[in-house]
Coordinates of C-alpha atoms in Angstrom, one line a residue:
M331 CA 0.2 0.4 -0.2
G332 CA 1.6 3.1 -0.6
V333 CA 2.1 5.9 1.2
T334 CA 1.4 9.7 0.5
F335 CA 3.2 12.2 1.1
Q336 CA 2.2 13.7 4.3
E337 CA 2.7 9.9 5.9
L338 CA 6.2 10.3 5.1
P339 CA 8.8 10.7 7.8
Q340 CA 9.3 14.0 8.7
E341 CA 13.4 13.0 7.9
V342 CA 12.4 12.2 4.3
L343 CA 10.3 15.3 4.5
W344 CA 13.4 17.7 5.3
Q345 CA 15.9 16.1 2.4
I346 CA 13.3 16.7 -0.3
L347 CA 12.8 20.5 0.9
L348 CA 17.2 20.7 0.6
Q349 CA 16.6 20.0 -2.7
L350 CA 14.0 22.4 -3.8
P351 CA 14.6 25.7 -5.6
P352 CA 14.6 28.3 -2.6
V353 CA 12.3 30.3 -4.3
D354 CA 9.9 27.4 -4.2
I355 CA 10.0 27.1 -0.4
P356 CA 7.1 29.7 -0.1
I357 CA 4.7 27.3 -2.6
I358 CA 5.5 23.7 -1.3
Q359 CA 5.0 25.3 2.7
R360 CA 1.3 26.0 1.9
V361 CA 0.9 21.8 1.2
C362 CA -0.2 21.1 4.6
Q363 CA 1.0 22.2 8.5
K364 CA 3.6 19.5 8.2
I365 CA 5.9 20.8 5.6
H366 CA 4.9 24.5 6.5
A367 CA 6.5 23.6 10.4
L368 CA 9.8 22.7 8.4
C369 CA 9.8 25.8 6.5
G370 CA 11.5 27.6 9.2
P371 CA 15.0 29.2 9.9
L372 CA 16.3 26.8 10.0
L373 CA 15.7 25.9 6.6
W374 CA 16.2 29.1 5.4
R375 CA 19.4 29.2 6.7
H376 CA 20.4 26.2 4.6
C377 CA 19.6 27.6 1.5
C378 CA 21.2 31.0 2.2
R379 CA 25.3 29.1 3.4
K380 CA 23.9 26.4 -0.5
Q381 CA 23.8 30.0 -2.1
Y382 CA 25.7 32.5 -1.2
Q383 CA 29.2 32.1 0.0
Y384 CA 30.5 35.7 -0.2
W385 CA 29.0 38.1 2.7
S386 CA 29.9 42.1 2.6
T387 CA 31.4 42.4 5.9
S388 CA 28.5 44.9 7.1
R389 CA 26.1 41.3 7.8
R390 CA 28.7 40.2 10.0
I391 CA 27.8 36.5 8.5
G392 CA 30.4 34.4 10.4
E393 CA 28.6 36.0 14.0
K394 CA 25.1 34.7 12.5
L395 CA 25.9 31.2 11.3
S396 CA 27.3 31.0 15.2
N397 CA 24.2 32.3 16.8
K398 CA 21.3 30.3 17.2
V399 CA 19.7 29.6 14.4
V400 CA 16.6 31.5 15.8
Q401 CA 18.1 34.3 16.7
N402 CA 17.9 35.7 12.8
D403 CA 15.6 36.3 10.6
W404 CA 17.3 34.0 8.0
K405 CA 14.3 34.2 5.5
E406 CA 14.6 37.9 5.7
I407 CA 18.3 37.8 4.9
Y408 CA 17.8 35.3 2.0
A409 CA 15.0 38.0 0.6
E410 CA 17.3 40.7 0.6
R411 CA 20.1 38.9 -1.1
H412 CA 17.9 37.4 -3.1
Q413 CA 16.5 41.4 -4.3
I414 CA 20.2 42.2 -4.4
D415 CA 20.6 39.2 -7.3
R416 CA 18.0 40.4 -9.1
A417 CA 18.3 44.0 -9.4
I418 CA 22.0 43.6 -10.0
S419 CA 21.0 41.2 -13.0
R420 CA 18.8 43.9 -14.3
T421 CA 21.9 46.4 -14.4
I422 CA 24.0 43.2 -16.6
D423 CA 20.9 43.5 -19.1
S424 CA 20.8 47.3 -19.0
I425 CA 25.0 47.1 -19.8
L426 CA 24.8 44.7 -22.1
Q427 CA 21.1 46.7 -24.0
N428 CA 23.5 50.0 -24.8
Q429 CA 26.5 51.5 -25.0
V430 CA 25.3 54.2 -22.7
C431 CA 26.3 54.8 -18.8
R432 CA 28.4 51.9 -18.5
I433 CA 30.6 53.4 -15.7
E434 CA 27.6 54.0 -13.6
K435 CA 25.7 51.2 -13.6
T436 CA 28.8 49.1 -12.6
K437 CA 29.3 51.5 -9.9
H438 CA 25.5 50.9 -8.8
I439 CA 26.7 46.9 -9.5
V440 CA 29.7 47.3 -7.0
K441 CA 28.3 49.9 -4.1
F442 CA 26.6 45.9 -3.2
G443 CA 30.1 45.1 -2.3
Y444 CA 30.6 40.9 -1.6
D445 CA 26.8 40.8 -1.5
A446 CA 26.9 41.3 -5.5
K447 CA 30.2 38.5 -6.0
D448 CA 27.8 35.4 -6.3
I449 CA 25.3 36.4 -8.7
L450 CA 28.6 38.4 -10.9
L451 CA 30.1 34.9 -11.0
R452 CA 27.1 33.6 -11.9
H453 CA 27.0 35.6 -15.4
L454 CA 30.4 35.3 -15.6
N455 CA 30.1 31.2 -16.0
V456 CA 27.3 31.8 -18.4
P457 CA 27.5 28.5 -20.7
D458 CA 29.2 29.0 -24.3
G459 CA 25.6 28.9 -25.7
V460 CA 24.2 31.5 -24.4
K461 CA 23.3 34.5 -27.0
D462 CA 25.4 37.2 -25.7
V463 CA 28.1 34.8 -23.8
L464 CA 31.1 37.3 -25.0
A465 CA 29.4 40.7 -23.9
R466 CA 27.8 39.0 -20.7
R467 CA 31.1 37.4 -19.5
W468 CA 33.2 40.7 -20.1
Y469 CA 31.4 43.0 -18.6
T470 CA 30.3 40.9 -15.6
G471 CA 33.9 40.1 -15.4
A472 CA 34.9 43.7 -15.5
A473 CA 31.8 44.2 -12.5
L474 CA 33.8 41.8 -10.7
S475 CA 37.1 43.0 -11.6
C476 CA 36.1 46.5 -10.1
L477 CA 34.6 45.4 -7.1
H478 CA 37.7 43.6 -6.4
R479 CA 40.0 46.8 -6.6
N480 CA 37.3 48.6 -4.4
T481 CA 38.0 46.1 -1.7
A482 CA 41.6 46.3 -2.3
I483 CA 41.8 50.6 -2.1
E484 CA 39.5 50.5 0.6
Q485 CA 42.9 48.4 2.8
W486 CA 45.4 51.4 1.6
L487 CA 43.0 54.1 2.5
K488 CA 43.0 52.6 5.9
L489 CA 46.7 52.3 5.7
R490 CA 46.5 56.2 4.7
R491 CA 44.6 57.3 7.4
G492 CA 46.7 55.5 10.1
E493 CA 44.4 52.7 10.6
H494 CA 45.9 49.1 11.3
V495 CA 45.7 46.5 8.4
A496 CA 46.8 43.7 8.9
L497 CA 49.7 42.7 6.6
E498 CA 48.4 40.2 4.8
K499 CA 45.8 41.6 3.9
A500 CA 47.9 45.6 2.8
L501 CA 49.5 42.7 0.4
G502 CA 46.9 40.6 -0.2
A503 CA 45.2 44.0 -1.7
F504 CA 47.3 43.5 -4.7
D505 CA 45.8 40.1 -5.5
M506 CA 42.6 41.8 -5.5
F507 CA 43.6 43.6 -8.6
V508 CA 44.5 40.7 -10.6
I509 CA 42.9 37.8 -9.9
R510 CA 39.2 38.2 -11.7
D511 CA 37.1 35.1 -11.0
Q512 CA 39.6 32.6 -10.0
E513 CA 40.3 32.4 -6.0
G514 CA 42.5 34.2 -3.8
D515 CA 41.0 37.0 -2.8
I516 CA 41.7 38.4 1.1
D517 CA 39.3 35.8 2.8
D518 CA 41.3 33.2 0.8
I519 CA 44.6 34.0 1.8
S520 CA 43.6 34.6 5.7
S521 CA 42.5 30.7 5.2
S522 CA 45.6 29.5 3.3
L523 CA 47.8 30.8 6.1
D524 CA 45.6 29.4 9.3
N525 CA 45.7 26.2 7.6
I526 CA 49.3 26.9 7.6
A527 CA 49.6 27.3 11.1
K528 CA 47.2 24.1 11.9
R529 CA 49.4 22.0 10.1
F530 CA 52.6 22.9 11.3
R531 CA 51.0 23.0 15.0
E532 CA 50.4 19.2 13.8
H533 CA 53.5 18.6 12.4
N534 CA 55.4 20.3 15.9
P535 CA 53.2 19.2 19.1
K536 CA 55.9 20.1 21.4
F537 CA 56.1 23.5 19.7
S538 CA 55.1 25.2 23.2
E539 CA 57.6 23.9 24.9
L540 CA 60.5 25.5 22.9
D541 CA 62.1 29.1 23.4
T542 CA 61.7 32.3 21.3
R543 CA 64.4 31.6 19.5
R544 CA 64.2 28.0 18.6
K545 CA 60.2 28.6 17.8
V546 CA 61.4 31.1 15.0
I547 CA 63.6 28.7 13.7
S548 CA 61.4 25.7 13.6
I549 CA 59.1 28.3 12.0
A550 CA 61.6 28.7 9.0
N551 CA 62.8 25.6 8.8
Y552 CA 59.2 24.0 8.3
L553 CA 58.1 26.9 5.5
R554 CA 61.2 26.6 3.7
A555 CA 61.4 22.2 4.2
H556 CA 57.5 22.5 2.5
D557 CA 58.5 25.0 -0.4
L558 CA 56.3 27.4 1.2
I559 CA 58.3 29.7 0.9
G560 CA 61.1 31.1 -1.3
I561 CA 61.8 30.3 -5.1
S562 CA 62.5 26.3 -5.1
D563 CA 63.0 26.3 -9.4
N564 CA 66.3 28.3 -11.2
V565 CA 66.2 31.2 -8.3
E566 CA 68.3 33.3 -10.9
N567 CA 66.1 33.1 -14.1
H568 CA 63.0 33.4 -12.2
Y569 CA 63.5 35.6 -9.0
H570 CA 61.4 39.1 -11.2
D571 CA 58.4 36.6 -12.0
L572 CA 55.7 38.8 -11.7
Q573 CA 53.7 36.2 -10.0
N574 CA 56.7 36.3 -7.1
N575 CA 55.1 39.5 -6.1
F576 CA 51.6 38.2 -4.6
I577 CA 51.0 36.7 -1.5
G578 CA 47.4 34.7 -2.6
I579 CA 49.5 33.9 -5.8
A580 CA 52.4 32.5 -3.5
L581 CA 49.8 30.4 -1.3
K582 CA 48.0 29.1 -3.8
D583 CA 50.4 27.8 -6.3
D584 CA 51.9 25.0 -6.1
L585 CA 55.8 26.1 -6.3
H586 CA 54.4 28.2 -4.0
P587 CA 57.1 31.0 -5.4
S588 CA 57.6 34.4 -4.1
L589 CA 60.0 36.9 -3.7
P590 CA 61.9 38.0 -0.2
L591 CA 59.7 40.8 0.7
I592 CA 56.4 38.0 0.2
T593 CA 58.5 35.2 1.7
V594 CA 58.5 37.4 4.9
A595 CA 55.1 38.2 4.9
I596 CA 54.6 34.7 4.5
Y597 CA 56.6 34.3 7.4
C598 CA 55.8 36.9 9.7
C599 CA 52.1 35.9 8.9
V600 CA 52.0 32.3 10.3
A601 CA 54.3 33.0 13.4
R602 CA 52.2 35.6 14.6
R603 CA 49.1 32.8 14.2
L604 CA 51.6 30.8 16.7
G605 CA 52.2 32.9 19.4
I606 CA 55.5 35.1 17.8
D607 CA 56.0 38.9 17.5
A608 CA 57.4 38.5 13.8
S609 CA 57.5 41.6 11.8
P610 CA 59.2 43.0 8.8
C611 CA 62.4 44.9 8.7
A612 CA 63.1 47.1 5.5
F613 CA 66.9 46.0 5.1
P614 CA 67.8 47.9 2.1
F615 CA 67.1 45.7 -0.8
H616 CA 66.0 42.9 0.9
V617 CA 63.3 42.5 3.7
L618 CA 64.3 40.5 6.7
V619 CA 62.1 39.2 9.6
I620 CA 62.5 40.7 13.3
V621 CA 61.4 39.1 16.0
R622 CA 61.1 40.6 19.8
A623 CA 60.6 38.7 22.7
S624 CA 57.5 38.4 24.6
N625 CA 57.3 41.2 27.7
G626 CA 59.8 40.3 31.1
Q627 CA 61.8 37.4 28.9
T628 CA 64.5 37.0 26.1
L629 CA 64.2 35.2 23.4
D630 CA 65.4 31.8 25.6
S631 CA 63.6 32.4 27.7
H632 CA 64.9 33.6 30.7
D633 CA 63.4 36.4 32.7
S634 CA 64.6 39.6 31.6
A635 CA 65.5 43.0 33.5
V636 CA 63.1 45.1 34.7
D637 CA 62.4 48.1 32.2
S638 CA 64.6 46.5 30.0
A639 CA 64.1 46.7 25.8
S640 CA 62.3 44.2 24.2
E641 CA 65.1 41.2 22.9
S642 CA 65.4 41.3 19.2
M643 CA 66.5 38.8 16.6
Y644 CA 66.9 38.6 12.7
I645 CA 65.9 35.9 9.9
D646 CA 66.0 35.6 6.5
P647 CA 63.7 32.7 5.8
F648 CA 64.2 33.4 1.8
R649 CA 67.9 32.1 1.9
S650 CA 68.3 30.0 5.5
S651 CA 66.6 29.2 8.7
T652 CA 69.7 30.4 10.8
E653 CA 69.7 33.9 13.2
I654 CA 71.8 37.0 11.8
P655 CA 73.5 38.6 14.3
V656 CA 72.6 42.4 14.3
E657 CA 76.7 42.6 13.8
T658 CA 76.6 41.2 10.3
L659 CA 74.1 43.7 9.0
V660 CA 75.2 46.5 10.9
T661 CA 78.4 46.2 8.6
K662 CA 76.6 45.6 5.7
L663 CA 74.3 49.5 6.1
V664 CA 78.4 50.7 6.8
S665 CA 79.5 49.2 3.7
M666 CA 77.1 51.1 1.6
G667 CA 77.7 54.1 3.4
I668 CA 74.5 55.2 5.2
S669 CA 74.8 56.7 8.5
H670 CA 75.4 55.6 12.0
Q671 CA 71.9 57.8 12.7
S672 CA 69.8 55.7 10.4
H673 CA 70.8 52.3 11.3
E674 CA 67.7 52.1 14.5
I675 CA 65.4 53.1 12.3
I676 CA 66.3 50.8 9.0
L677 CA 67.0 47.6 11.7
G678 CA 63.8 48.5 13.5
I679 CA 60.4 47.3 12.6
A680 CA 58.7 48.7 8.9
Q681 CA 55.3 50.3 8.8
T682 CA 53.1 48.2 6.7
S683 CA 52.3 51.3 4.7
E684 CA 56.1 50.9 3.9
I685 CA 55.9 47.4 2.7
V686 CA 53.1 47.9 0.4
A687 CA 55.0 51.0 -1.4
R688 CA 58.1 48.4 -1.4
C689 CA 55.8 45.5 -3.2
A690 CA 54.7 48.0 -6.0
G691 CA 57.9 49.1 -6.9
N692 CA 58.9 45.7 -7.5
I693 CA 55.8 44.8 -9.3
I694 CA 57.1 47.7 -11.7
R695 CA 60.4 46.1 -11.6
S696 CA 59.2 42.5 -12.8
V697 CA 57.3 44.6 -15.0
Q698 CA 59.9 46.2 -17.0
T699 CA 61.8 42.5 -17.0
L700 CA 58.8 40.9 -19.3
P701 CA 59.5 39.9 -22.8
R702 CA 58.4 42.4 -25.7
G703 CA 59.2 40.2 -28.4
P704 CA 57.1 37.1 -30.1
D705 CA 57.2 35.2 -26.6
A706 CA 55.1 38.0 -24.6
A707 CA 52.1 36.4 -25.0
L708 CA 53.0 33.4 -24.3
I709 CA 54.5 34.6 -21.4
A710 CA 51.9 36.7 -20.6
S711 CA 49.0 33.8 -20.8
R712 CA 51.0 32.0 -17.5
I713 CA 51.0 35.1 -15.2
P714 CA 49.2 37.5 -13.6
N715 CA 47.8 40.0 -15.7
M716 CA 50.6 42.5 -16.6
E717 CA 48.0 46.1 -17.1
S718 CA 46.2 45.0 -13.9
A719 CA 49.1 44.7 -12.3
T720 CA 51.3 47.6 -12.8
Y721 CA 47.7 49.5 -12.3
A722 CA 47.9 48.1 -8.8
A723 CA 50.9 49.1 -8.5
L724 CA 50.4 53.0 -9.7
W725 CA 47.4 52.9 -7.0
A726 CA 49.7 51.5 -4.1
V727 CA 52.4 54.5 -4.7
V728 CA 49.7 57.3 -5.5
L729 CA 47.4 56.6 -2.2
L730 CA 51.2 55.5 -0.1
P731 CA 53.1 58.4 -0.5
N732 CA 56.5 58.4 1.7
D733 CA 55.2 60.8 4.4
D734 CA 59.3 61.7 5.3
D735 CA 60.1 63.0 1.8
E736 CA 56.8 65.4 0.6
E737 CA 59.2 67.3 -2.3
R738 CA 59.4 63.5 -3.7
S739 CA 56.1 62.2 -3.2
L740 CA 54.8 65.3 -4.6
R741 CA 57.2 64.2 -7.8
L742 CA 56.1 60.6 -7.9
Q743 CA 52.1 61.7 -7.8
A744 CA 52.6 64.3 -10.5
R745 CA 54.7 61.7 -12.6
N746 CA 51.9 58.9 -12.2
L747 CA 49.0 60.4 -12.2
P748 CA 48.9 60.8 -15.8
V749 CA 49.6 56.8 -16.8
I750 CA 47.2 55.4 -13.9
I751 CA 44.2 57.5 -15.9
R752 CA 45.5 56.2 -19.1
H753 CA 45.6 53.1 -17.6
M754 CA 42.0 53.8 -16.2
E755 CA 40.5 55.1 -19.6
A756 CA 42.4 52.6 -22.1
Q757 CA 41.4 49.0 -19.9
F758 CA 39.4 49.7 -17.0
P759 CA 37.2 52.9 -17.7
S760 CA 34.1 51.7 -14.7
D761 CA 37.2 52.6 -12.1
L762 CA 36.3 56.5 -13.2
W763 CA 34.2 57.1 -9.9
L764 CA 37.2 55.2 -7.7
I765 CA 39.7 57.7 -8.8
R766 CA 37.0 60.5 -8.3
K767 CA 36.4 59.6 -4.8
N768 CA 39.4 57.8 -3.2
I769 CA 42.1 59.9 -5.7
V770 CA 41.3 63.5 -6.3
P771 CA 41.3 64.5 -3.1
V772 CA 45.1 64.0 -2.5
V773 CA 45.7 65.8 -5.5
E774 CA 48.0 68.1 -5.1
P775 CA 48.4 71.2 -5.8
L776 CA 45.0 72.8 -6.6
E777 CA 46.0 73.3 -10.6
R778 CA 46.8 69.6 -10.9
R779 CA 43.9 68.1 -9.0
Q780 CA 41.7 70.9 -11.6
Q781 CA 43.0 69.0 -14.6
V782 CA 42.7 65.5 -13.7
E783 CA 38.5 66.7 -13.1
D784 CA 38.5 67.9 -16.1
T785 CA 39.6 65.0 -17.4
L786 CA 37.4 62.5 -15.9
R787 CA 34.3 65.0 -16.8
T788 CA 35.4 64.2 -20.7
I789 CA 35.6 60.4 -19.9
R790 CA 32.3 60.6 -18.2
A791 CA 31.0 62.4 -20.6
N792 CA 31.5 60.3 -23.1
D793 CA 30.4 57.3 -21.5
E794 CA 26.7 59.2 -20.6
N795 CA 26.5 60.3 -24.3
P796 CA 24.8 58.3 -27.2
K797 CA 26.9 57.6 -29.8
G798 CA 26.6 58.7 -33.2
V799 CA 24.9 56.7 -35.4
K800 CA 26.4 55.2 -38.9
S801 CA 24.1 53.6 -40.7
R802 CA 24.4 52.4 -44.8
D803 CA 22.0 54.3 -45.8
S804 CA 23.8 56.9 -47.4
R805 CA 25.6 57.2 -50.6
A806 CA 28.8 58.0 -49.3
S807 CA 28.6 54.4 -46.8
Q808 CA 28.3 52.4 -49.7
N809 CA 32.3 52.5 -50.3
V810 CA 32.4 50.6 -47.0
H811 CA 33.1 47.0 -48.4
F812 CA 33.5 45.4 -44.6
R813 CA 31.6 44.8 -42.0
V814 CA 31.7 45.1 -37.9
G815 CA 32.4 42.2 -36.0
Q816 CA 34.4 40.6 -39.5
V817 CA 38.1 39.1 -38.7
F818 CA 41.0 40.5 -40.7
Q819 CA 44.9 39.8 -41.3
H820 CA 46.7 43.0 -41.5
K821 CA 48.2 42.5 -45.2
R822 CA 51.5 44.3 -44.1
Y823 CA 51.9 43.4 -40.6
H824 CA 50.1 40.1 -40.4
Y825 CA 48.7 40.5 -37.2
H826 CA 44.4 39.1 -36.5
A827 CA 42.2 41.5 -35.3
V828 CA 38.0 41.9 -35.3
I829 CA 36.5 45.5 -37.2
T830 CA 34.5 47.5 -34.5
G831 CA 33.6 50.3 -36.7
W832 CA 34.2 52.6 -39.7
D833 CA 34.4 55.7 -41.2
V834 CA 33.7 56.6 -44.9
E835 CA 37.0 58.2 -44.5
C836 CA 40.1 59.0 -42.8
A837 CA 38.8 60.5 -39.3
A838 CA 41.8 60.9 -38.0
S839 CA 44.2 64.5 -37.2
D840 CA 46.3 65.4 -39.7
H841 CA 49.4 64.7 -37.2
W842 CA 48.6 61.2 -36.7
M843 CA 47.8 61.3 -40.7
S844 CA 51.4 62.1 -41.0
Q845 CA 52.9 60.5 -39.0
M846 CA 51.4 57.2 -40.2
R847 CA 51.9 58.3 -43.9
V848 CA 48.5 57.5 -44.8
H849 CA 49.4 60.5 -47.9
D850 CA 52.0 57.3 -48.8
L851 CA 48.9 54.9 -49.1
P852 CA 48.1 54.3 -53.0
H853 CA 44.1 55.4 -51.6
G854 CA 45.8 58.1 -49.7
K855 CA 42.8 59.1 -47.0
R856 CA 40.2 58.9 -49.7
Q857 CA 39.7 55.3 -48.8
S858 CA 37.5 53.7 -45.5
F859 CA 39.4 53.3 -42.5
Y860 CA 37.6 50.5 -39.6
H861 CA 38.8 50.6 -35.8
A862 CA 40.4 47.7 -34.9
L863 CA 40.8 45.6 -31.9
V864 CA 43.5 43.4 -32.6
E865 CA 44.6 40.3 -30.8
D866 CA 47.5 41.5 -28.4
K867 CA 44.4 43.9 -26.7
S868 CA 45.4 47.2 -28.8
L869 CA 43.4 49.6 -30.9
R870 CA 43.8 50.0 -34.4
Y871 CA 43.2 52.3 -37.0
V872 CA 43.2 50.8 -40.4
A873 CA 42.7 51.7 -44.4
E874 CA 40.7 49.3 -46.4
E875 CA 43.5 48.4 -48.7
N876 CA 45.6 46.8 -45.7
I877 CA 42.4 44.5 -44.6
E878 CA 41.7 41.0 -45.9
V879 CA 39.4 39.7 -44.7
V880 CA 40.0 35.8 -43.4
K881 CA 37.5 33.0 -42.6
I882 CA 39.0 31.4 -39.9
E883 CA 38.7 30.4 -35.9
P884 CA 39.9 33.8 -34.1
V885 CA 42.8 33.0 -31.9
A886 CA 42.3 32.4 -28.4
G887 CA 43.2 35.8 -27.5
L888 CA 40.4 37.9 -29.6
M889 CA 37.9 35.4 -28.4
A890 CA 38.8 36.7 -24.9
I891 CA 38.4 40.5 -25.5
A892 CA 35.7 40.5 -28.2
G893 CA 33.2 40.6 -25.3
Q894 CA 33.5 44.7 -25.7
Y895 CA 32.1 44.9 -28.9
F896 CA 30.3 41.8 -29.1
K897 CA 27.6 38.7 -28.1
R898 CA 29.0 35.8 -29.6
W899 CA 30.9 34.3 -32.4
D900 CA 29.2 32.7 -35.0
P901 CA 30.8 29.6 -36.3
H902 CA 28.9 29.7 -39.5
T903 CA 29.4 32.8 -40.9
K904 CA 33.0 33.3 -38.8
T905 CA 32.3 37.0 -38.3
F906 CA 31.8 38.2 -34.6
I907 CA 28.0 38.8 -33.6
S908 CA 27.6 43.0 -33.3
N909 CA 26.7 44.0 -29.9
I910 CA 27.1 47.5 -30.7
R911 CA 23.6 48.2 -33.1
D912 CA 22.8 50.9 -31.4
E913 CA 25.8 52.8 -33.1
Y914 CA 26.5 50.8 -36.3
P915 CA 22.5 49.4 -36.7
D916 CA 22.9 47.7 -39.8
D917 CA 26.7 45.8 -39.1

């Protein structure tokens, strides 16, 4: 004899409810009182945990999860997140619909904080068959990256205001500029360090019985033995690899490659979790670890004299696990020509802002060592995005000036401001509001600030104003033979690109035409010219006579960036489907 739905054991009904989409729960709870009783806070808390991995810090979700389930209205919490998802989805659809106000719309998404991340990841990972897959992935990725950068900038602004920021968060901010949809954000970094400390304790059950000096050495031995720090593979050739500057990448990479600065940061963060007072020491050219003894004790766990200064020791975990005598460091400083009056400051604990600024300098130097030839694209595919890494370093330099040398800080600001704005305009246009909010107020003098504001206003106006429509119903446009979305190979330079726009004749300035020797072309300026997105991410302006349309699958590099202008790739016509028909309605 069959069992009715209401006769099912409560445990079975509960398992059924756990499998239902949350939107169906309000409907099914009307079936009977037995079901209704099960659709309470415990079920809605399950829905929150199942549907959402990321939460804005203001929600204090960790604290709520540790409380008794009835202490929070989990149905209301879920409903709020669901409404945020819907609002963000509508905004993404609006971004894809036309090219107007995309900056402001992205800002609207980012304002939700980490409550936006889960739904952004869902849009970013849509199936290949979605009709606007390329555009959706591109603009969702842009919003997610902007969200990450906003989170990173918040950490550096706290440092600028003199607030305490954990070393791992201050350095993890660099990772936030390059991770996109990958793991490795600030919370992941903290979890990785927690796990390392936990494994260390399991591996060293008698750690608490050691004196401080031996604890310091044992931590270094463990990290080095498990290749969790330093560069284990061909140090000489890989020392300046770009990924070595990112603490999040170092922690999740199988080889854990890290420059001395990141090695020291990992060591200090793990050591602090194990009760050791370890900090970076900004020794010239090579960051070290400085460890101070506990109050009232020496490093060898003996009682220290009353009111005596804490005993310190130095270690370089990048190179070895042995202690470095302070006399050795003083001798090196003297050999560098550094006066004795500066030794105490140099051999002291470095400020976190100083370590961040130093990391920014290392990133810029690593970028400068990257190859610029035919192998550049292959190398770039294996490392953090070069533009994003450079952009991160520029933000850090501008936000965290050297307080000890105001004149030098102003020079650096004047040099880097135009660069960071060029990067923003070309690669990160959604960051305009971040620059206006966080950089403009610190720009000095007032005249330079006004120049920056004028530049930002121009960029914003270009984003807010509808694009001029270029239809093909005019007589002049009949001579435009190629269309938006066609892939071509340049006849002279042989690179591959996709057409993103056209002019009936060259519309560039006289200076550009002179520089590019347009008048030396057989058809000169009186021919169609095409805007093109190149596989190396650059934008070109190409004469029609130099274009040879090809019917081939686009290279991976071109497919990855085509979403700026196109919905998808059509494998039958071998063309990209336009997403800029508000500007080119007939293409």
